[in-house]
Amino acid sequence: MTLRGRLTAAFLAVVLGPVLLGAFFVGATMAAVDDSRATERLGLAAAGVRTSVDALCQQLRAAADAVALVTDPAARHRAADQVVGRGLAAAVLTIDSAGTTNYATPGGPARPWQECSSDPPATGPVRALAAEVQLRDPAGADLGTVTAAQSVDPAFVARLAAVTGVAVTLLDDPAGTDPVTLTTETREVRAAVLAAARTVDGDRVTETVDGRYVRRVGPSPGQPLPLVLSVPAERPPGLHVALVGAVVLAALLAVLAAWRLARVTTRPLMELAGAVDRVAHGDLTARVPVRSRDEIGRLAGAFNRMTRETGSYVAALTSSRDQLRGHLAVLGDTLASTHDLQRILRVILHSAIAATGARAGAVLLLDGDGVLVGQCVEGLDGRRPGDDGSDPATLRVPAGTGVVGTVAATGEPLCGRWEPADPPTGEPTCETYIAVPFAAPGAAELAGRGDPDRPGHPPADDDATPAASGALGVLALYDRLGAEEFADDDLVTLRTFAAHAAVAVENVRVHEETQRLSLTDPLTGLWNYRYLRESIRREVERANRFGRMLSVLALDLDRFKDVNDTWGHAAGDAVLVEFARRVRGEIREVDLAFRQGGEEFVVLLPETDARGATIVAERLGAVVRDQPVPVDGHGGEPVRVAVTVSIGIAVYPDHAAGGQQVLDAADDALYAAKAAGRDGYRLAQPPDPPPTREIPVVVATVSPPDGLPRAGTPDTSGGGQGGASSGPHPPRQSRGR
């Protein structure tokens, strides 16, 4: 629906609403008044009917008593005729005690007669009302009954209608299902009155379809006739037609006025809509004519100012967009090309500062103790007492304290003006700040803490922790250039860079974890054979460089196949895990333990000679031998499995000249320990010395012109012998263990 249509509808609702309500109120009020008056008239008529019928019954009862008082039968018959002749009853009937009719006045009404004091029959017409009295002799003996009756005919019904002032209808059937025989209603309204009478019960008043009010009276004690009273409604004829006509006329006038008002109102709005559409298609030169000083005129003026300022904003935004694209391109290249976390965080921080115009900023990550530690900072020189800002790690804020600590604990961003804390939290001082948390992808949803509709307002949760919020760290900026405080746009921008920081941290952690998993044994957690080859090469190079020794222990669990065959592979895995744990407990931090495969293990002992290696081997043998390993046996019952280990020891460079050779030497020593009965260690044998031969040296050699001695050349100075010796290397220094 257009605006003009809505305005027209609103005006019609405002105008026609009261008109319709007024018409409804008038009609409802008059209907209520008519209902009340009709109910009152029918109530009075019902009382009149009961009084008239009761009076008739009393009259009949008095006539019957007069006849019953006569003792002589012949005189009793004459008295009955006199009662009928005087009009006190339409008929008198005497019946003896045996039920035989002794006398009945001639010309009486047809049967059945309705006794005044008894209930009417369920069906059938009522032809007369009767009153019955007992006939007794002077001694009080029962001689029978005397009944006086009065006809119930149209004349009777007419008399009731005259007494009550309403139309009276006598139902042949008390249930109201038989055709009406006695009524003062016209033929046209008889059926409607009868239909309404069938639906009403008790003293309730109902209305017929042609506007008459109907009420049933009786049968009841003292009034046994089933009567229906009805009166016509007193509402003026044509009332509803007049009300409908008034409403229609008011509606026509309201439509004309609403159409005119809507047209005048919507014309400037249509001009404004056209200008807005042009702006939406990129035409920022569109203007709206200002035709008045009312609200619409002010709206047109504001639109014209908005389009002028929007042109300036678009130019500035285009420049900012290009600059932001450049920063994002650099950030994307950095994220894609390196796993250097410090470099990535520096690029993110620099880009965030450039995009928001901040003077300074910092990226902090949570350590294992729940403390935020600075990873990279920019522009924080002189913002903390005693700190020149050169070392980011000096920026340390416990989670839950200060601005950045609260952000990390709650997972909600904060921005505003700085208020110094007491005691100081170690954060940089500033005038304004904005801080956004960043978490691993999916952590915010799992924690259930985020509330994007309330930025800058942390939830009221006294138990908030970094683990609950899922935060990895915080990206904070300080003192925006050219503005007093950071805006909502800055918050959106900073969220973007925080998301990049989260991805970078997570990628680096995943990369490190992947490297660790590729170099460790999944069952025991020790280094695997791949890392063994790399480590032995590195440790041999280090031993060469610093003139140290390197001891290698090759370990093999004795009769491990029997453990698997007896207790199952699950028990064997438990033994391997426990053995690896005991090995780690007996070596230094600088020592390296590896699982070479199956039940074979290797331990590298840097800067350790043969004596120190044998001490370690003895301790490892004892700790394995003296403490059986508890495992789940058959049926789930725990059992303790006794395990021993055989160990071969080789020392570089005493037993080999390279990394693989020293491993082979330790392996040979291991086989020797196995052959010697297991549960012990053996030291590798030194290699055989290489054969030597004498090299002749020319006598009376002299030095060459360049002064450098050479083998086999004369040395004029005669100051010594040149040449290379193939003898054994001088002994290296060793450190006992």
Coordinates of N, CA and C in Angstrom, one line a residue, residues 218-375:
G218 N -45.4 -20.9 33.6 CA -46.0 -22.2 34.0 C -45.6 -23.3 33.0
P219 N -46.1 -24.5 33.3 CA -46.9 -24.8 34.5 C -46.1 -24.8 35.8
S220 N -46.8 -24.5 36.9 CA -46.2 -24.5 38.2 C -47.3 -24.6 39.2
P221 N -46.9 -24.9 40.5 CA -47.9 -25.0 41.5 C -48.8 -23.8 41.6
G222 N -50.1 -24.0 41.5 CA -51.1 -22.8 41.6 C -51.3 -22.2 40.2
Q223 N -50.5 -22.6 39.2 CA -50.8 -22.1 37.8 C -50.4 -23.2 36.9
P224 N -51.2 -24.2 36.6 CA -50.8 -25.4 35.9 C -50.9 -25.3 34.4
L225 N -51.2 -24.1 33.9 CA -51.4 -24.0 32.4 C -50.1 -23.6 31.8
P226 N -49.7 -24.2 30.7 CA -48.5 -23.9 29.9 C -48.8 -22.7 29.0
L227 N -48.4 -21.5 29.5 CA -48.8 -20.2 28.8 C -47.5 -19.6 28.2
V228 N -47.6 -18.8 27.1 CA -46.5 -18.1 26.5 C -47.0 -16.6 26.4
L229 N -46.2 -15.7 27.0 CA -46.5 -14.3 26.9 C -45.6 -13.6 25.9
S230 N -46.1 -12.7 25.2 CA -45.3 -12.0 24.2 C -45.7 -10.5 24.0
V231 N -44.7 -9.7 23.8 CA -45.0 -8.2 23.5 C -44.1 -7.8 22.4
P232 N -44.6 -6.8 21.6 CA -43.7 -6.3 20.5 C -42.6 -5.4 21.0
A233 N -41.5 -5.3 20.3 CA -40.5 -4.4 20.6 C -40.9 -3.0 20.4
E234 N -40.4 -2.0 21.3 CA -40.8 -0.6 21.2 C -39.8 0.2 20.5
R235 N -38.7 -0.4 19.8 CA -37.8 0.4 19.1 C -38.4 1.1 17.9
P236 N -38.0 2.3 17.7 CA -38.6 3.0 16.5 C -38.3 2.3 15.2
P237 N -39.3 2.1 14.4 CA -39.1 1.4 13.1 C -38.1 2.2 12.2
G238 N -37.2 1.5 11.6 CA -36.2 2.1 10.7 C -35.1 2.7 11.4
L239 N -34.9 2.4 12.7 CA -33.7 2.9 13.5 C -32.4 2.5 12.8
H240 N -32.3 1.2 12.6 CA -31.0 0.7 12.0 C -30.8 1.3 10.6
V241 N -31.8 1.4 9.9 CA -31.6 2.0 8.5 C -31.1 3.4 8.6
A242 N -31.7 4.2 9.6 CA -31.2 5.5 9.7 C -29.7 5.6 10.2
L243 N -29.4 4.7 11.1 CA -28.0 4.7 11.6 C -27.1 4.3 10.4
V244 N -27.4 3.3 9.6 CA -26.6 2.9 8.5 C -26.4 4.0 7.5
G245 N -27.5 4.7 7.2 CA -27.5 5.8 6.3 C -26.5 6.9 6.8
A246 N -26.6 7.2 8.1 CA -25.7 8.3 8.6 C -24.2 7.9 8.5
V247 N -24.0 6.6 8.8 CA -22.6 6.1 8.7 C -22.1 6.2 7.2
V248 N -22.9 5.8 6.3 CA -22.5 5.8 4.9 C -22.2 7.2 4.4
L249 N -23.1 8.2 4.8 CA -22.9 9.6 4.4 C -21.6 10.1 5.0
A250 N -21.3 9.8 6.3 CA -20.1 10.2 6.9 C -18.9 9.6 6.2
A251 N -19.0 8.3 5.8 CA -17.9 7.7 5.1 C -17.6 8.3 3.8
L252 N -18.6 8.7 3.0 CA -18.3 9.4 1.7 C -17.6 10.7 2.0
L253 N -18.1 11.5 2.9 CA -17.4 12.8 3.2 C -16.0 12.6 3.7
A254 N -15.8 11.6 4.5 CA -14.5 11.3 5.0 C -13.5 10.9 3.9
V255 N -14.0 10.1 2.9 CA -13.2 9.7 1.8 C -12.7 10.8 1.0
L256 N -13.6 11.8 0.7 CA -13.2 12.9 -0.1 C -12.2 13.8 0.6
A257 N -12.4 14.0 1.9 CA -11.5 14.8 2.7 C -10.1 14.1 2.8
A258 N -10.2 12.8 3.0 CA -8.9 12.1 3.2 C -8.1 12.1 1.9
W259 N -8.8 11.9 0.8 CA -8.1 11.9 -0.5 C -7.4 13.2 -0.7
R260 N -8.1 14.3 -0.5 CA -7.5 15.6 -0.7 C -6.3 15.9 0.3
L261 N -6.5 15.5 1.5 CA -5.4 15.7 2.5 C -4.2 14.8 2.2
A262 N -4.4 13.6 1.8 CA -3.3 12.7 1.4 C -2.6 13.2 0.2
R263 N -3.3 13.7 -0.8 CA -2.6 14.2 -2.0 C -1.7 15.4 -1.7
V264 N -2.2 16.3 -0.8 CA -1.4 17.5 -0.5 C -0.2 17.1 0.3
T265 N -0.3 16.1 1.2 CA 0.8 15.7 2.0 C 1.8 14.9 1.3
T266 N 1.4 14.0 0.4 CA 2.3 13.1 -0.3 C 3.1 13.7 -1.4
R267 N 2.6 14.8 -2.0 CA 3.3 15.4 -3.2 C 4.8 15.7 -2.9
P268 N 5.1 16.4 -1.8 CA 6.5 16.7 -1.5 C 7.3 15.4 -1.1
L269 N 6.5 14.5 -0.5 CA 7.2 13.2 -0.2 C 7.6 12.4 -1.4
M270 N 6.7 12.5 -2.4 CA 7.1 11.8 -3.7 C 8.3 12.4 -4.4
E271 N 8.4 13.8 -4.3 CA 9.6 14.4 -4.8 C 10.8 14.0 -4.0
L272 N 10.7 13.9 -2.7 CA 11.8 13.4 -1.9 C 12.1 12.0 -2.2
A273 N 11.1 11.1 -2.5 CA 11.4 9.7 -2.8 C 12.1 9.6 -4.1
G274 N 11.7 10.5 -5.1 CA 12.4 10.5 -6.4 C 13.9 10.9 -6.2
A275 N 14.2 11.9 -5.4 CA 15.5 12.3 -5.2 C 16.3 11.2 -4.5
V276 N 15.7 10.6 -3.5 CA 16.4 9.5 -2.8 C 16.7 8.3 -3.8
D277 N 15.8 8.0 -4.7 CA 16.1 7.0 -5.7 C 17.3 7.4 -6.6
R278 N 17.4 8.6 -7.0 CA 18.5 9.1 -7.8 C 19.8 9.0 -7.0
V279 N 19.8 9.3 -5.7 CA 21.0 9.1 -4.9 C 21.4 7.7 -4.7
A280 N 20.3 6.8 -4.6 CA 20.6 5.4 -4.5 C 21.3 4.8 -5.8
H281 N 21.1 5.5 -6.9 CA 21.7 5.1 -8.1 C 23.0 5.8 -8.4
G282 N 23.5 6.5 -7.4 CA 24.8 7.1 -7.4 C 24.8 8.6 -7.8
D283 N 23.7 9.2 -8.0 CA 23.7 10.7 -8.3 C 23.6 11.5 -7.1
L284 N 24.7 11.9 -6.6 CA 24.8 12.7 -5.3 C 24.5 14.2 -5.6
T285 N 24.2 14.6 -6.8 CA 23.8 16.0 -7.1 C 22.3 16.2 -7.0
A286 N 21.5 15.2 -6.7 CA 20.1 15.3 -6.6 C 19.7 16.2 -5.5
R287 N 18.7 17.1 -5.7 CA 18.2 18.1 -4.7 C 16.7 18.0 -4.7
V288 N 16.1 18.4 -3.6 CA 14.6 18.4 -3.4 C 14.2 19.9 -3.2
P289 N 13.2 20.4 -4.0 CA 12.7 21.7 -3.7 C 12.0 21.9 -2.4
V290 N 12.4 22.9 -1.7 CA 11.8 23.2 -0.3 C 10.6 24.1 -0.6
R291 N 9.3 23.6 -0.4 CA 8.1 24.3 -0.7 C 7.5 24.9 0.5
S292 N 7.9 24.5 1.7 CA 7.2 25.0 2.9 C 8.2 25.0 4.1
R293 N 7.8 25.5 5.2 CA 8.6 25.5 6.4 C 8.2 24.5 7.4
D294 N 7.3 23.7 7.0 CA 6.8 22.6 8.0 C 7.8 21.5 8.1
E295 N 7.4 20.4 8.7 CA 8.3 19.3 8.9 C 8.8 18.7 7.6
I296 N 7.9 18.6 6.6 CA 8.4 18.1 5.3 C 9.4 19.0 4.7
G297 N 9.2 20.3 4.8 CA 10.2 21.3 4.3 C 11.5 21.1 5.0
R298 N 11.5 21.0 6.3 CA 12.7 20.8 7.0 C 13.4 19.5 6.6
L299 N 12.6 18.4 6.3 CA 13.1 17.2 5.9 C 13.8 17.3 4.5
A300 N 13.2 18.1 3.6 CA 13.8 18.3 2.3 C 15.1 19.1 2.5
G301 N 15.2 20.1 3.3 CA 16.4 20.8 3.5 C 17.5 19.9 4.1
A302 N 17.1 19.1 5.1 CA 18.1 18.1 5.7 C 18.6 17.2 4.6
F303 N 17.7 16.7 3.7 CA 18.2 15.8 2.7 C 19.2 16.5 1.8
N304 N 18.9 17.7 1.4 CA 19.9 18.4 0.6 C 21.3 18.6 1.2
R305 N 21.3 18.9 2.6 CA 22.5 19.0 3.3 C 23.2 17.6 3.3
M306 N 22.4 16.6 3.5 CA 23.0 15.2 3.6 C 23.7 14.8 2.3
T307 N 23.0 15.1 1.2 CA 23.7 14.7 -0.1 C 25.0 15.5 -0.3
R308 N 25.0 16.7 0.1 CA 26.3 17.5 0.0 C 27.4 16.9 0.8
E309 N 27.0 16.6 2.1 CA 28.0 16.0 3.0 C 28.4 14.6 2.6
T310 N 27.4 13.9 2.1 CA 27.7 12.5 1.7 C 28.8 12.5 0.6
G311 N 28.7 13.4 -0.3 CA 29.7 13.5 -1.4 C 31.1 13.6 -0.8
S312 N 31.3 14.4 0.2 CA 32.6 14.6 0.9 C 33.0 13.3 1.6
Y313 N 32.0 12.7 2.3 CA 32.3 11.4 3.0 C 32.7 10.3 2.0
V314 N 32.0 10.2 0.9 CA 32.4 9.2 -0.1 C 33.8 9.3 -0.5
A315 N 34.2 10.5 -0.8 CA 35.6 10.7 -1.2 C 36.6 10.3 -0.1
A316 N 36.3 10.7 1.1 CA 37.1 10.3 2.2 C 37.1 8.8 2.4
L317 N 35.9 8.2 2.3 CA 35.8 6.7 2.5 C 36.6 6.0 1.4
T318 N 36.5 6.5 0.2 CA 37.3 5.8 -0.9 C 38.7 5.8 -0.6
S319 N 39.3 6.9 -0.1 CA 40.7 7.0 0.2 C 41.0 6.0 1.4
S320 N 40.1 6.0 2.4 CA 40.3 5.1 3.5 C 40.2 3.6 3.1
R321 N 39.3 3.3 2.2 CA 39.1 2.0 1.7 C 40.4 1.5 1.0
D322 N 40.9 2.3 0.1 CA 42.1 2.0 -0.6 C 43.3 1.7 0.4
Q323 N 43.4 2.6 1.4 CA 44.4 2.4 2.4 C 44.2 1.1 3.2
L324 N 43.0 0.8 3.6 CA 42.7 -0.4 4.3 C 42.9 -1.7 3.5
R325 N 42.6 -1.6 2.2 CA 42.9 -2.7 1.3 C 44.4 -3.0 1.3
G326 N 45.2 -2.0 1.2 CA 46.6 -2.2 1.2 C 47.1 -2.9 2.5
H327 N 46.6 -2.4 3.7 CA 46.9 -3.1 4.9 C 46.5 -4.5 4.9
L328 N 45.3 -4.8 4.5 CA 44.8 -6.2 4.5 C 45.6 -7.1 3.5
A329 N 46.0 -6.5 2.4 CA 46.8 -7.2 1.5 C 48.2 -7.6 2.1
V330 N 48.8 -6.7 2.8 CA 50.0 -7.0 3.5 C 49.8 -8.0 4.6
L331 N 48.7 -7.9 5.3 CA 48.4 -8.8 6.4 C 48.1 -10.2 5.8
G332 N 47.4 -10.3 4.7 CA 47.1 -11.6 4.1 C 48.4 -12.3 3.6
D333 N 49.3 -11.5 3.0 CA 50.5 -12.1 2.5 C 51.4 -12.6 3.7
T334 N 51.4 -11.8 4.8 CA 52.1 -12.2 5.9 C 51.6 -13.5 6.5
L335 N 50.2 -13.6 6.7 CA 49.6 -14.8 7.2 C 49.9 -16.0 6.3
A336 N 49.9 -15.8 5.0 CA 50.1 -16.9 4.1 C 51.6 -17.4 4.0
S337 N 52.5 -16.5 4.3 CA 53.9 -16.8 4.0 C 54.8 -17.2 5.2
T338 N 54.3 -17.1 6.4 CA 55.2 -17.3 7.5 C 54.4 -17.9 8.7
H339 N 55.1 -18.6 9.5 CA 54.6 -19.1 10.8 C 55.3 -18.3 12.0
D340 N 56.0 -17.2 11.7 CA 56.6 -16.4 12.7 C 55.5 -15.6 13.4
L341 N 55.2 -16.0 14.6 CA 54.1 -15.4 15.3 C 54.4 -13.9 15.6
Q342 N 55.6 -13.6 16.0 CA 55.9 -12.2 16.4 C 55.8 -11.3 15.2
R343 N 56.2 -11.8 14.0 CA 56.1 -11.0 12.8 C 54.7 -10.8 12.4
I344 N 53.9 -11.8 12.5 CA 52.4 -11.7 12.2 C 51.8 -10.7 13.1
L345 N 52.0 -10.8 14.4 CA 51.4 -9.9 15.4 C 51.8 -8.5 15.2
R346 N 53.1 -8.2 14.8 CA 53.5 -6.9 14.5 C 52.8 -6.3 13.3
V347 N 52.6 -7.1 12.3 CA 51.9 -6.6 11.1 C 50.4 -6.3 11.4
I348 N 49.8 -7.2 12.2 CA 48.4 -6.9 12.6 C 48.3 -5.7 13.5
L349 N 49.2 -5.5 14.4 CA 49.1 -4.3 15.3 C 49.3 -3.0 14.4
H350 N 50.3 -3.1 13.6 CA 50.6 -1.9 12.7 C 49.4 -1.6 11.8
S351 N 48.8 -2.6 11.2 CA 47.6 -2.3 10.4 C 46.4 -1.8 11.2
A352 N 46.2 -2.3 12.4 CA 45.1 -1.9 13.2 C 45.3 -0.4 13.6
I353 N 46.5 0.0 14.0 CA 46.8 1.4 14.3 C 46.6 2.3 13.1
A354 N 47.0 1.9 12.0 CA 46.9 2.7 10.8 C 45.4 2.8 10.4
A355 N 44.6 1.7 10.5 CA 43.2 1.7 10.1 C 42.3 2.6 11.0
T356 N 42.7 2.6 12.3 CA 41.8 3.3 13.2 C 42.4 4.7 13.6
G357 N 43.6 5.0 13.3 CA 44.2 6.3 13.6 C 44.6 6.4 15.1
A358 N 44.9 5.3 15.7 CA 45.3 5.3 17.1 C 46.8 5.7 17.2
R359 N 47.1 6.2 18.4 CA 48.5 6.7 18.6 C 49.4 5.5 19.1
A360 N 48.8 4.5 19.8 CA 49.6 3.4 20.3 C 48.8 2.2 20.4
G361 N 49.4 1.1 20.6 CA 48.7 -0.2 20.7 C 49.6 -1.3 21.2
A362 N 49.0 -2.4 21.6 CA 49.7 -3.6 22.1 C 48.9 -4.8 21.8
V363 N 49.6 -5.9 21.6 CA 49.0 -7.3 21.5 C 49.5 -8.1 22.6
L364 N 48.6 -8.6 23.5 CA 49.0 -9.4 24.6 C 48.4 -10.8 24.5
L365 N 49.1 -11.8 24.9 CA 48.7 -13.2 24.9 C 48.7 -13.8 26.3
L366 N 47.7 -14.7 26.6 CA 47.6 -15.3 27.9 C 48.7 -16.4 28.0
D367 N 49.4 -16.4 29.1 CA 50.3 -17.5 29.4 C 49.7 -18.6 30.3
G368 N 50.4 -19.6 30.6 CA 49.8 -20.7 31.4 C 49.4 -20.3 32.8
D369 N 49.9 -19.1 33.3 CA 49.5 -18.7 34.7 C 48.3 -17.7 34.7
G370 N 47.7 -17.5 33.6 CA 46.5 -16.6 33.5 C 47.0 -15.1 33.5
V371 N 48.2 -14.8 33.0 CA 48.7 -13.5 32.9 C 48.8 -13.1 31.5
L372 N 48.3 -11.9 31.2 CA 48.5 -11.3 29.8 C 49.9 -10.8 29.7
V373 N 50.6 -11.3 28.7 CA 52.0 -10.9 28.5 C 52.1 -10.2 27.1
G374 N 52.7 -9.0 27.0 CA 52.9 -8.3 25.8 C 53.7 -9.1 24.8
Q375 N 53.3 -9.2 23.6 CA 54.0 -9.8 22.5 C 54.6 -8.8 21.6

